[in-house]
PDB file of N, CA and C in Angstrom:
ATOM      1  N   UNK A1240     -43.816 -58.938 -61.618  1.00 86.00           N
ATOM      2  CA  UNK A1240     -42.660 -59.299 -60.882  1.00 86.00           C
ATOM      3  C   UNK A1240     -42.120 -58.086 -60.057  1.00 86.00           C
ATOM      4  N   UNK A1241     -42.432 -56.964 -60.651  1.00 88.00           N
ATOM      5  CA  UNK A1241     -41.961 -55.769 -59.871  1.00 88.00           C
ATOM      6  C   UNK A1241     -42.681 -55.623 -58.487  1.00 88.00           C
ATOM      7  N   UNK A1242     -43.866 -55.976 -58.419  1.00 91.00           N
ATOM      8  CA  UNK A1242     -44.655 -55.970 -57.024  1.00 91.00           C
ATOM      9  C   UNK A1242     -43.999 -57.049 -56.129  1.00 91.00           C
ATOM     10  N   UNK A1243     -43.597 -58.222 -56.777  1.00 90.00           N
ATOM     11  CA  UNK A1243     -42.990 -59.228 -55.912  1.00 90.00           C
ATOM     12  C   UNK A1243     -41.656 -58.807 -55.402  1.00 90.00           C
ATOM     13  N   UNK A1244     -40.959 -58.022 -56.159  1.00 87.00           N
ATOM     14  CA  UNK A1244     -39.688 -57.468 -55.708  1.00 87.00           C
ATOM     15  C   UNK A1244     -39.863 -56.508 -54.468  1.00 87.00           C
ATOM     16  N   UNK A1245     -41.020 -55.887 -54.420  1.00 91.00           N
ATOM     17  CA  UNK A1245     -41.349 -54.891 -53.365  1.00 91.00           C
ATOM     18  C   UNK A1245     -41.918 -55.566 -52.121  1.00 91.00           C
ATOM     19  N   UNK A1246     -42.799 -56.695 -52.265  1.00 92.00           N
ATOM     20  CA  UNK A1246     -43.454 -57.191 -51.248  1.00 92.00           C
ATOM     21  C   UNK A1246     -43.446 -58.736 -51.360  1.00 92.00           C
ATOM     22  N   UNK A1247     -43.071 -59.405 -50.426  1.00 92.00           N
ATOM     23  CA  UNK A1247     -42.984 -60.961 -50.439  1.00 92.00           C
ATOM     24  C   UNK A1247     -44.343 -61.397 -49.875  1.00 92.00           C
ATOM     25  N   UNK A1248     -45.012 -62.134 -50.772  1.00 94.00           N
ATOM     26  CA  UNK A1248     -46.395 -62.569 -50.365  1.00 94.00           C
ATOM     27  C   UNK A1248     -46.286 -63.828 -49.467  1.00 94.00           C
ATOM     28  N   UNK A1249     -47.295 -64.124 -48.839  1.00 92.00           N
ATOM     29  CA  UNK A1249     -47.428 -65.425 -48.085  1.00 92.00           C
ATOM     30  C   UNK A1249     -47.566 -66.615 -48.971  1.00 92.00           C
ATOM     31  N   UNK A1250     -48.349 -66.325 -50.121  1.00 93.00           N
ATOM     32  CA  UNK A1250     -48.665 -67.389 -51.088  1.00 93.00           C
ATOM     33  C   UNK A1250     -48.868 -66.781 -52.419  1.00 93.00           C
ATOM     34  N   UNK A1251     -48.503 -67.567 -53.417  1.00 93.00           N
ATOM     35  CA  UNK A1251     -48.744 -67.047 -54.827  1.00 93.00           C
ATOM     36  C   UNK A1251     -49.793 -68.006 -55.456  1.00 93.00           C
ATOM     37  N   UNK A1252     -50.850 -67.544 -56.031  1.00 92.00           N
ATOM     38  CA  UNK A1252     -51.854 -68.269 -56.740  1.00 92.00           C
ATOM     39  C   UNK A1252     -51.804 -67.797 -58.221  1.00 92.00           C
ATOM     40  N   UNK A1253     -51.632 -68.626 -59.157  1.00 90.00           N
ATOM     41  CA  UNK A1253     -51.523 -68.289 -60.506  1.00 90.00           C
ATOM     42  C   UNK A1253     -52.327 -69.146 -61.445  1.00 90.00           C
ATOM     43  N   UNK A1254     -52.971 -68.636 -62.457  1.00 88.00           N
ATOM     44  CA  UNK A1254     -53.490 -69.482 -63.489  1.00 88.00           C
ATOM     45  C   UNK A1254     -52.428 -70.199 -64.334  1.00 88.00           C
ATOM     46  N   UNK A1255     -52.692 -71.329 -64.853  1.00 82.00           N
ATOM     47  CA  UNK A1255     -51.666 -71.955 -65.730  1.00 82.00           C
ATOM     48  C   UNK A1255     -51.474 -71.243 -67.049  1.00 82.00           C
ATOM     49  N   UNK A1256     -52.446 -70.439 -67.458  1.00 79.00           N
ATOM     50  CA  UNK A1256     -52.292 -69.750 -68.736  1.00 79.00           C
ATOM     51  C   UNK A1256     -52.615 -68.252 -68.437  1.00 79.00           C
ATOM     52  N   UNK A1257     -51.584 -67.460 -68.705  1.00 79.00           N
ATOM     53  CA  UNK A1257     -51.591 -66.057 -68.443  1.00 79.00           C
ATOM     54  C   UNK A1257     -51.524 -65.373 -69.756  1.00 79.00           C
ATOM     55  N   UNK A1258     -52.647 -65.004 -70.393  1.00 74.00           N
ATOM     56  CA  UNK A1258     -52.523 -64.407 -71.723  1.00 74.00           C
ATOM     57  C   UNK A1258     -51.830 -65.385 -72.682  1.00 74.00           C
ATOM     58  N   UNK A1259     -50.883 -64.956 -73.319  1.00 73.00           N
ATOM     59  CA  UNK A1259     -50.144 -65.635 -74.246  1.00 73.00           C
ATOM     60  C   UNK A1259     -49.043 -66.541 -73.676  1.00 73.00           C
ATOM     61  N   UNK A1260     -48.817 -66.291 -72.355  1.00 74.00           N
ATOM     62  CA  UNK A1260     -47.718 -67.029 -71.678  1.00 74.00           C
ATOM     63  C   UNK A1260     -48.223 -68.121 -70.751  1.00 74.00           C
ATOM     64  N   UNK A1261     -47.344 -68.971 -70.439  1.00 76.00           N
ATOM     65  CA  UNK A1261     -47.765 -70.043 -69.507  1.00 76.00           C
ATOM     66  C   UNK A1261     -47.398 -69.707 -68.073  1.00 76.00           C
ATOM     67  N   UNK A1262     -48.174 -70.149 -67.157  1.00 80.00           N
ATOM     68  CA  UNK A1262     -47.994 -69.986 -65.696  1.00 80.00           C
ATOM     69  C   UNK A1262     -46.652 -70.643 -65.329  1.00 80.00           C
ATOM     70  N   UNK A1263     -46.269 -71.645 -65.980  1.00 81.00           N
ATOM     71  CA  UNK A1263     -44.979 -72.331 -65.699  1.00 81.00           C
ATOM     72  C   UNK A1263     -43.819 -71.442 -65.859  1.00 81.00           C
ATOM     73  N   UNK A1264     -43.814 -70.551 -66.915  1.00 85.00           N
ATOM     74  CA  UNK A1264     -42.769 -69.471 -67.077  1.00 85.00           C
ATOM     75  C   UNK A1264     -42.755 -68.483 -65.860  1.00 85.00           C
ATOM     76  N   UNK A1265     -44.020 -68.082 -65.486  1.00 88.00           N
ATOM     77  CA  UNK A1265     -44.098 -67.190 -64.366  1.00 88.00           C
ATOM     78  C   UNK A1265     -43.547 -67.908 -63.040  1.00 88.00           C
ATOM     79  N   UNK A1266     -43.878 -69.085 -62.887  1.00 88.00           N
ATOM     80  CA  UNK A1266     -43.456 -69.964 -61.742  1.00 88.00           C
ATOM     81  C   UNK A1266     -41.968 -69.961 -61.744  1.00 88.00           C
ATOM     82  N   UNK A1267     -41.194 -70.210 -62.854  1.00 87.00           N
ATOM     83  CA  UNK A1267     -39.816 -70.326 -62.969  1.00 87.00           C
ATOM     84  C   UNK A1267     -39.199 -68.905 -62.460  1.00 87.00           C
ATOM     85  N   UNK A1268     -39.779 -67.898 -63.045  1.00 90.00           N
ATOM     86  CA  UNK A1268     -39.273 -66.561 -62.663  1.00 90.00           C
ATOM     87  C   UNK A1268     -39.352 -66.338 -61.230  1.00 90.00           C
ATOM     88  N   UNK A1269     -40.486 -66.723 -60.587  1.00 92.00           N
ATOM     89  CA  UNK A1269     -40.679 -66.555 -59.189  1.00 92.00           C
ATOM     90  C   UNK A1269     -39.589 -67.438 -58.333  1.00 92.00           C
ATOM     91  N   UNK A1270     -39.584 -68.665 -58.702  1.00 89.00           N
ATOM     92  CA  UNK A1270     -38.685 -69.583 -57.883  1.00 89.00           C
ATOM     93  C   UNK A1270     -37.209 -69.410 -58.075  1.00 89.00           C
ATOM     94  N   UNK A1271     -36.809 -68.687 -59.259  1.00 91.00           N
ATOM     95  CA  UNK A1271     -35.448 -68.408 -59.422  1.00 91.00           C
ATOM     96  C   UNK A1271     -34.995 -67.121 -58.516  1.00 91.00           C
ATOM     97  N   UNK A1272     -35.870 -66.448 -57.900  1.00 93.00           N
ATOM     98  CA  UNK A1272     -35.511 -65.318 -57.074  1.00 93.00           C
ATOM     99  C   UNK A1272     -35.350 -65.894 -55.581  1.00 93.00           C
ATOM    100  N   UNK A1273     -34.228 -65.786 -55.069  1.00 92.00           N
ATOM    101  CA  UNK A1273     -33.939 -66.295 -53.654  1.00 92.00           C
ATOM    102  C   UNK A1273     -35.078 -65.838 -52.655  1.00 92.00           C
ATOM    103  N   UNK A1274     -35.467 -64.621 -52.682  1.00 91.00           N
ATOM    104  CA  UNK A1274     -36.360 -64.109 -51.664  1.00 91.00           C
ATOM    105  C   UNK A1274     -37.734 -64.765 -51.828  1.00 91.00           C
ATOM    106  N   UNK A1275     -38.029 -65.376 -52.989  1.00 92.00           N
ATOM    107  CA  UNK A1275     -39.334 -66.017 -53.264  1.00 92.00           C
ATOM    108  C   UNK A1275     -39.307 -67.477 -53.348  1.00 92.00           C
ATOM    109  N   UNK A1276     -38.093 -68.032 -53.243  1.00 88.00           N
ATOM    110  CA  UNK A1276     -38.010 -69.504 -53.489  1.00 88.00           C
ATOM    111  C   UNK A1276     -38.854 -70.373 -52.504  1.00 88.00           C
ATOM    112  N   UNK A1277     -38.993 -69.834 -51.308  1.00 88.00           N
ATOM    113  CA  UNK A1277     -39.703 -70.657 -50.271  1.00 88.00           C
ATOM    114  C   UNK A1277     -41.303 -70.276 -50.174  1.00 88.00           C
ATOM    115  N   UNK A1278     -41.629 -69.245 -50.933  1.00 90.00           N
ATOM    116  CA  UNK A1278     -43.029 -68.871 -50.936  1.00 90.00           C
ATOM    117  C   UNK A1278     -43.815 -70.041 -51.587  1.00 90.00           C
ATOM    118  N   UNK A1279     -44.918 -70.525 -50.938  1.00 90.00           N
ATOM    119  CA  UNK A1279     -45.829 -71.602 -51.489  1.00 90.00           C
ATOM    120  C   UNK A1279     -46.406 -71.021 -52.748  1.00 90.00           C
ATOM    121  N   UNK A1280     -46.554 -71.946 -53.817  1.00 90.00           N
ATOM    122  CA  UNK A1280     -47.149 -71.626 -55.140  1.00 90.00           C
ATOM    123  C   UNK A1280     -48.290 -72.597 -55.477  1.00 90.00           C
ATOM    124  N   UNK A1281     -49.398 -72.012 -55.830  1.00 88.00           N
ATOM    125  CA  UNK A1281     -50.534 -72.746 -56.241  1.00 88.00           C
ATOM    126  C   UNK A1281     -50.987 -72.397 -57.645  1.00 88.00           C
ATOM    127  N   UNK A1282     -51.294 -73.400 -58.481  1.00 86.00           N
ATOM    128  CA  UNK A1282     -51.865 -73.139 -59.832  1.00 86.00           C
ATOM    129  C   UNK A1282     -53.282 -73.474 -59.785  1.00 86.00           C
ATOM    130  N   UNK A1283     -54.084 -72.627 -60.537  1.00 86.00           N
ATOM    131  CA  UNK A1283     -55.470 -72.893 -60.921  1.00 86.00           C
ATOM    132  C   UNK A1283     -55.440 -73.360 -62.356  1.00 86.00           C
ATOM    133  N   UNK A1284     -56.080 -74.381 -62.691  1.00 82.00           N
ATOM    134  CA  UNK A1284     -55.936 -74.877 -64.050  1.00 82.00           C
ATOM    135  C   UNK A1284     -57.254 -75.605 -64.476  1.00 82.00           C
ATOM    136  N   UNK A1285     -57.472 -75.654 -65.760  1.00 79.00           N
ATOM    137  CA  UNK A1285     -58.365 -76.595 -66.396  1.00 79.00           C
ATOM    138  C   UNK A1285     -57.706 -77.248 -67.481  1.00 79.00           C
ATOM    139  N   UNK A1286     -56.346 -77.394 -67.423  1.00 68.00           N
ATOM    140  CA  UNK A1286     -55.528 -78.069 -68.494  1.00 68.00           C
ATOM    141  C   UNK A1286     -55.513 -79.614 -68.328  1.00 68.00           C
ATOM    142  N   UNK A1287     -54.971 -80.170 -69.277  1.00 57.00           N
ATOM    143  CA  UNK A1287     -54.923 -81.647 -69.361  1.00 57.00           C
ATOM    144  C   UNK A1287     -53.872 -82.242 -68.316  1.00 57.00           C
ATOM    145  N   UNK A1288     -54.096 -83.429 -67.765  1.00 59.00           N
ATOM    146  CA  UNK A1288     -53.188 -83.976 -66.875  1.00 59.00           C
ATOM    147  C   UNK A1288     -51.755 -84.026 -67.285  1.00 59.00           C
ATOM    148  N   UNK A1289     -51.375 -84.228 -68.527  1.00 64.00           N
ATOM    149  CA  UNK A1289     -49.982 -84.228 -69.030  1.00 64.00           C
ATOM    150  C   UNK A1289     -49.277 -83.003 -68.563  1.00 64.00           C
ATOM    151  N   UNK A1290     -49.903 -81.809 -68.753  1.00 61.00           N
ATOM    152  CA  UNK A1290     -49.248 -80.550 -68.164  1.00 61.00           C
ATOM    153  C   UNK A1290     -48.969 -80.487 -66.773  1.00 61.00           C
ATOM    154  N   UNK A1291     -49.971 -81.081 -66.056  1.00 60.00           N
ATOM    155  CA  UNK A1291     -49.754 -81.143 -64.556  1.00 60.00           C
ATOM    156  C   UNK A1291     -48.598 -82.006 -64.248  1.00 60.00           C
ATOM    157  N   UNK A1292     -48.509 -83.139 -64.884  1.00 59.00           N
ATOM    158  CA  UNK A1292     -47.436 -84.052 -64.585  1.00 59.00           C
ATOM    159  C   UNK A1292     -46.023 -83.460 -64.847  1.00 59.00           C
ATOM    160  N   UNK A1293     -45.971 -82.709 -65.966  1.00 63.00           N
ATOM    161  CA  UNK A1293     -44.670 -82.067 -66.352  1.00 63.00           C
ATOM    162  C   UNK A1293     -44.358 -80.993 -65.287  1.00 63.00           C
ATOM    163  N   UNK A1294     -45.398 -80.294 -64.819  1.00 60.00           N
ATOM    164  CA  UNK A1294     -45.078 -79.213 -63.888  1.00 60.00           C
ATOM    165  C   UNK A1294     -44.652 -79.801 -62.403  1.00 60.00           C
ATOM    166  N   UNK A1295     -45.129 -80.900 -62.117  1.00 56.00           N
ATOM    167  CA  UNK A1295     -44.795 -81.514 -60.823  1.00 56.00           C
ATOM    168  C   UNK A1295     -43.443 -82.160 -60.762  1.00 56.00           C
ATOM    169  N   UNK A1296     -42.844 -82.407 -61.977  1.00 52.00           N
ATOM    170  CA  UNK A1296     -41.534 -83.008 -62.044  1.00 52.00           C
ATOM    171  C   UNK A1296     -40.456 -81.869 -61.934  1.00 52.00           C
ATOM    172  N   UNK A1297     -39.215 -82.321 -61.807  1.00 49.00           N
ATOM    173  CA  UNK A1297     -38.150 -81.399 -61.763  1.00 49.00           C
ATOM    174  C   UNK A1297     -37.770 -80.830 -60.457  1.00 49.00           C
ATOM    175  N   UNK A1298     -36.807 -79.963 -60.418  1.00 53.00           N
ATOM    176  CA  UNK A1298     -36.359 -79.452 -59.117  1.00 53.00           C
ATOM    177  C   UNK A1298     -37.415 -78.626 -58.454  1.00 53.00           C
ATOM    178  N   UNK A1299     -38.281 -77.956 -59.175  1.00 54.00           N
ATOM    179  CA  UNK A1299     -39.346 -77.142 -58.605  1.00 54.00           C
ATOM    180  C   UNK A1299     -40.713 -77.558 -59.057  1.00 54.00           C
ATOM    181  N   UNK A1300     -41.536 -78.042 -58.089  1.00 70.00           N
ATOM    182  CA  UNK A1300     -42.866 -78.423 -58.409  1.00 70.00           C
ATOM    183  C   UNK A1300     -43.776 -77.515 -57.584  1.00 70.00           C
ATOM    184  N   UNK A1301     -44.765 -77.142 -58.253  1.00 78.00           N
ATOM    185  CA  UNK A1301     -45.845 -76.281 -57.464  1.00 78.00           C
ATOM    186  C   UNK A1301     -46.315 -76.979 -56.367  1.00 78.00           C
ATOM    187  N   UNK A1302     -46.691 -76.311 -55.128  1.00 80.00           N
ATOM    188  CA  UNK A1302     -47.179 -76.914 -54.039  1.00 80.00           C
ATOM    189  C   UNK A1302     -48.585 -77.593 -54.178  1.00 80.00           C
ATOM    190  N   UNK A1303     -49.426 -76.967 -55.080  1.00 82.00           N
ATOM    191  CA  UNK A1303     -50.813 -77.373 -55.200  1.00 82.00           C
ATOM    192  C   UNK A1303     -51.217 -77.063 -56.617  1.00 82.00           C
ATOM    193  N   UNK A1304     -52.124 -77.908 -57.163  1.00 81.00           N
ATOM    194  CA  UNK A1304     -52.845 -77.650 -58.365  1.00 81.00           C
ATOM    195  C   UNK A1304     -54.340 -77.794 -58.076  1.00 81.00           C
ATOM    196  N   UNK A1305     -55.135 -76.758 -58.353  1.00 84.00           N
ATOM    197  CA  UNK A1305     -56.524 -76.696 -58.205  1.00 84.00           C
ATOM    198  C   UNK A1305     -57.132 -76.724 -59.547  1.00 84.00           C
ATOM    199  N   UNK A1306     -58.029 -77.719 -59.896  1.00 83.00           N
ATOM    200  CA  UNK A1306     -58.607 -77.754 -61.224  1.00 83.00           C
ATOM    201  C   UNK A1306     -60.019 -77.172 -61.135  1.00 83.00           C
ATOM    202  N   UNK A1307     -60.355 -76.628 -62.267  1.00 85.00           N
ATOM    203  CA  UNK A1307     -61.741 -76.030 -62.472  1.00 85.00           C
ATOM    204  C   UNK A1307     -62.680 -77.161 -62.808  1.00 85.00           C
ATOM    205  N   UNK A1308     -63.854 -77.043 -62.503  1.00 88.00           N
ATOM    206  CA  UNK A1308     -64.449 -76.039 -61.704  1.00 88.00           C
ATOM    207  C   UNK A1308     -63.906 -76.078 -60.256  1.00 88.00           C
ATOM    208  N   UNK A1309     -63.836 -74.835 -59.664  1.00 89.00           N
ATOM    209  CA  UNK A1309     -63.207 -74.636 -58.400  1.00 89.00           C
ATOM    210  C   UNK A1309     -64.337 -74.831 -57.296  1.00 89.00           C
ATOM    211  N   UNK A1310     -63.990 -75.706 -56.387  1.00 90.00           N
ATOM    212  CA  UNK A1310     -64.856 -75.822 -55.116  1.00 90.00           C
ATOM    213  C   UNK A1310     -64.333 -74.860 -54.064  1.00 90.00           C
ATOM    214  N   UNK A1311     -65.124 -73.936 -53.689  1.00 93.00           N
ATOM    215  CA  UNK A1311     -64.783 -72.879 -52.731  1.00 93.00           C
ATOM    216  C   UNK A1311     -64.273 -73.414 -51.368  1.00 93.00           C
ATOM    217  N   UNK A1312     -64.843 -74.452 -50.835  1.00 94.00           N
ATOM    218  CA  UNK A1312     -64.351 -75.070 -49.693  1.00 94.00           C
ATOM    219  C   UNK A1312     -62.985 -75.737 -49.830  1.00 94.00           C
ATOM    220  N   UNK A1313     -62.800 -76.453 -50.951  1.00 91.00           N
ATOM    221  CA  UNK A1313     -61.479 -77.029 -51.214  1.00 91.00           C
ATOM    222  C   UNK A1313     -60.464 -76.060 -51.485  1.00 91.00           C
ATOM    223  N   UNK A1314     -60.802 -74.969 -52.163  1.00 92.00           N
ATOM    224  CA  UNK A1314     -59.802 -73.898 -52.442  1.00 92.00           C
ATOM    225  C   UNK A1314     -59.273 -73.303 -51.114  1.00 92.00           C
ATOM    226  N   UNK A1315     -60.218 -72.961 -50.251  1.00 94.00           N
ATOM    227  CA  UNK A1315     -59.770 -72.398 -48.957  1.00 94.00           C
ATOM    228  C   UNK A1315     -58.998 -73.413 -48.130  1.00 94.00           C
ATOM    229  N   UNK A1316     -59.320 -74.667 -48.142  1.00 93.00           N
ATOM    230  CA  UNK A1316     -58.592 -75.665 -47.475  1.00 93.00           C
ATOM    231  C   UNK A1316     -57.168 -75.756 -48.021  1.00 93.00           C
ATOM    232  N   UNK A1317     -56.983 -75.698 -49.309  1.00 91.00           N
ATOM    233  CA  UNK A1317     -55.678 -75.778 -49.986  1.00 91.00           C
ATOM    234  C   UNK A1317     -54.820 -74.523 -49.599  1.00 91.00           C
ATOM    235  N   UNK A1318     -55.548 -73.379 -49.599  1.00 92.00           N
ATOM    236  CA  UNK A1318     -54.765 -72.146 -49.267  1.00 92.00           C
ATOM    237  C   UNK A1318     -54.240 -72.290 -47.801  1.00 92.00           C
ATOM    238  N   UNK A1319     -55.103 -72.787 -46.989  1.00 93.00           N
ATOM    239  CA  UNK A1319     -54.545 -72.940 -45.468  1.00 93.00           C
ATOM    240  C   UNK A1319     -53.485 -73.916 -45.448  1.00 93.00           C
ATOM    241  N   UNK A1320     -53.516 -74.934 -46.249  1.00 90.00           N
ATOM    242  CA  UNK A1320     -52.524 -76.005 -46.186  1.00 90.00           C
ATOM    243  C   UNK A1320     -51.209 -75.426 -46.802  1.00 90.00           C
ATOM    244  N   UNK A1321     -51.174 -74.559 -47.835  1.00 87.00           N
ATOM    245  CA  UNK A1321     -50.138 -73.980 -48.490  1.00 87.00           C
ATOM    246  C   UNK A1321     -49.497 -73.015 -47.491  1.00 87.00           C
ATOM    247  N   UNK A1322     -50.265 -72.205 -46.790  1.00 90.00           N
ATOM    248  CA  UNK A1322     -49.824 -71.217 -45.768  1.00 90.00           C
ATOM    249  C   UNK A1322     -49.083 -71.865 -44.619  1.00 90.00           C
ATOM    250  N   UNK A1323     -49.514 -73.139 -44.324  1.00 88.00           N
ATOM    251  CA  UNK A1323     -48.882 -73.889 -43.226  1.00 88.00           C
ATOM    252  C   UNK A1323     -47.570 -74.399 -43.634  1.00 88.00           C
ATOM    253  N   UNK A1324     -47.170 -74.295 -44.970  1.00 75.00           N
ATOM    254  CA  UNK A1324     -45.911 -74.749 -45.396  1.00 75.00           C
ATOM    255  C   UNK A1324     -44.827 -73.751 -45.151  1.00 75.00           C
ATOM    256  N   UNK A1325     -45.197 -72.502 -44.907  1.00 70.00           N
ATOM    257  CA  UNK A1325     -44.205 -71.474 -44.694  1.00 70.00           C
ATOM    258  C   UNK A1325     -43.492 -71.585 -43.329  1.00 70.00           C
ATOM    259  N   UNK A1326     -42.232 -71.431 -43.443  1.00 66.00           N
ATOM    260  CA  UNK A1326     -41.459 -71.515 -42.025  1.00 66.00           C
ATOM    261  C   UNK A1326     -41.990 -70.385 -41.104  1.00 66.00           C
ATOM    262  N   UNK A1327     -42.040 -70.770 -39.865  1.00 64.00           N
ATOM    263  CA  UNK A1327     -42.447 -69.764 -38.898  1.00 64.00           C
ATOM    264  C   UNK A1327     -43.935 -69.660 -38.780  1.00 64.00           C
ATOM    265  N   UNK A1328     -44.765 -70.430 -39.469  1.00 57.00           N
ATOM    266  CA  UNK A1328     -46.182 -70.330 -39.293  1.00 57.00           C
ATOM    267  C   UNK A1328     -46.631 -71.414 -38.391  1.00 57.00           C
TER     268      UNK A1328
END
């Protein structure tokens, strides 16, 4: 989070499971910061569909979910699609 306070990225890509924590917790921390609220967010996951449905609901839903195994062409297309969501692009 300290790096995100110093530099606003064009896109954030996070795994759903970060060590002992959930990517959803990281997502909430990111989206609660006004400077990061509009930054597109993508999850990489191999989790069950129930978890994906829960994350897609509510006031903040991730822009994309990429499931493993990851297809490189699909991943690049999704990154381009998310980057196009940013204002001014």
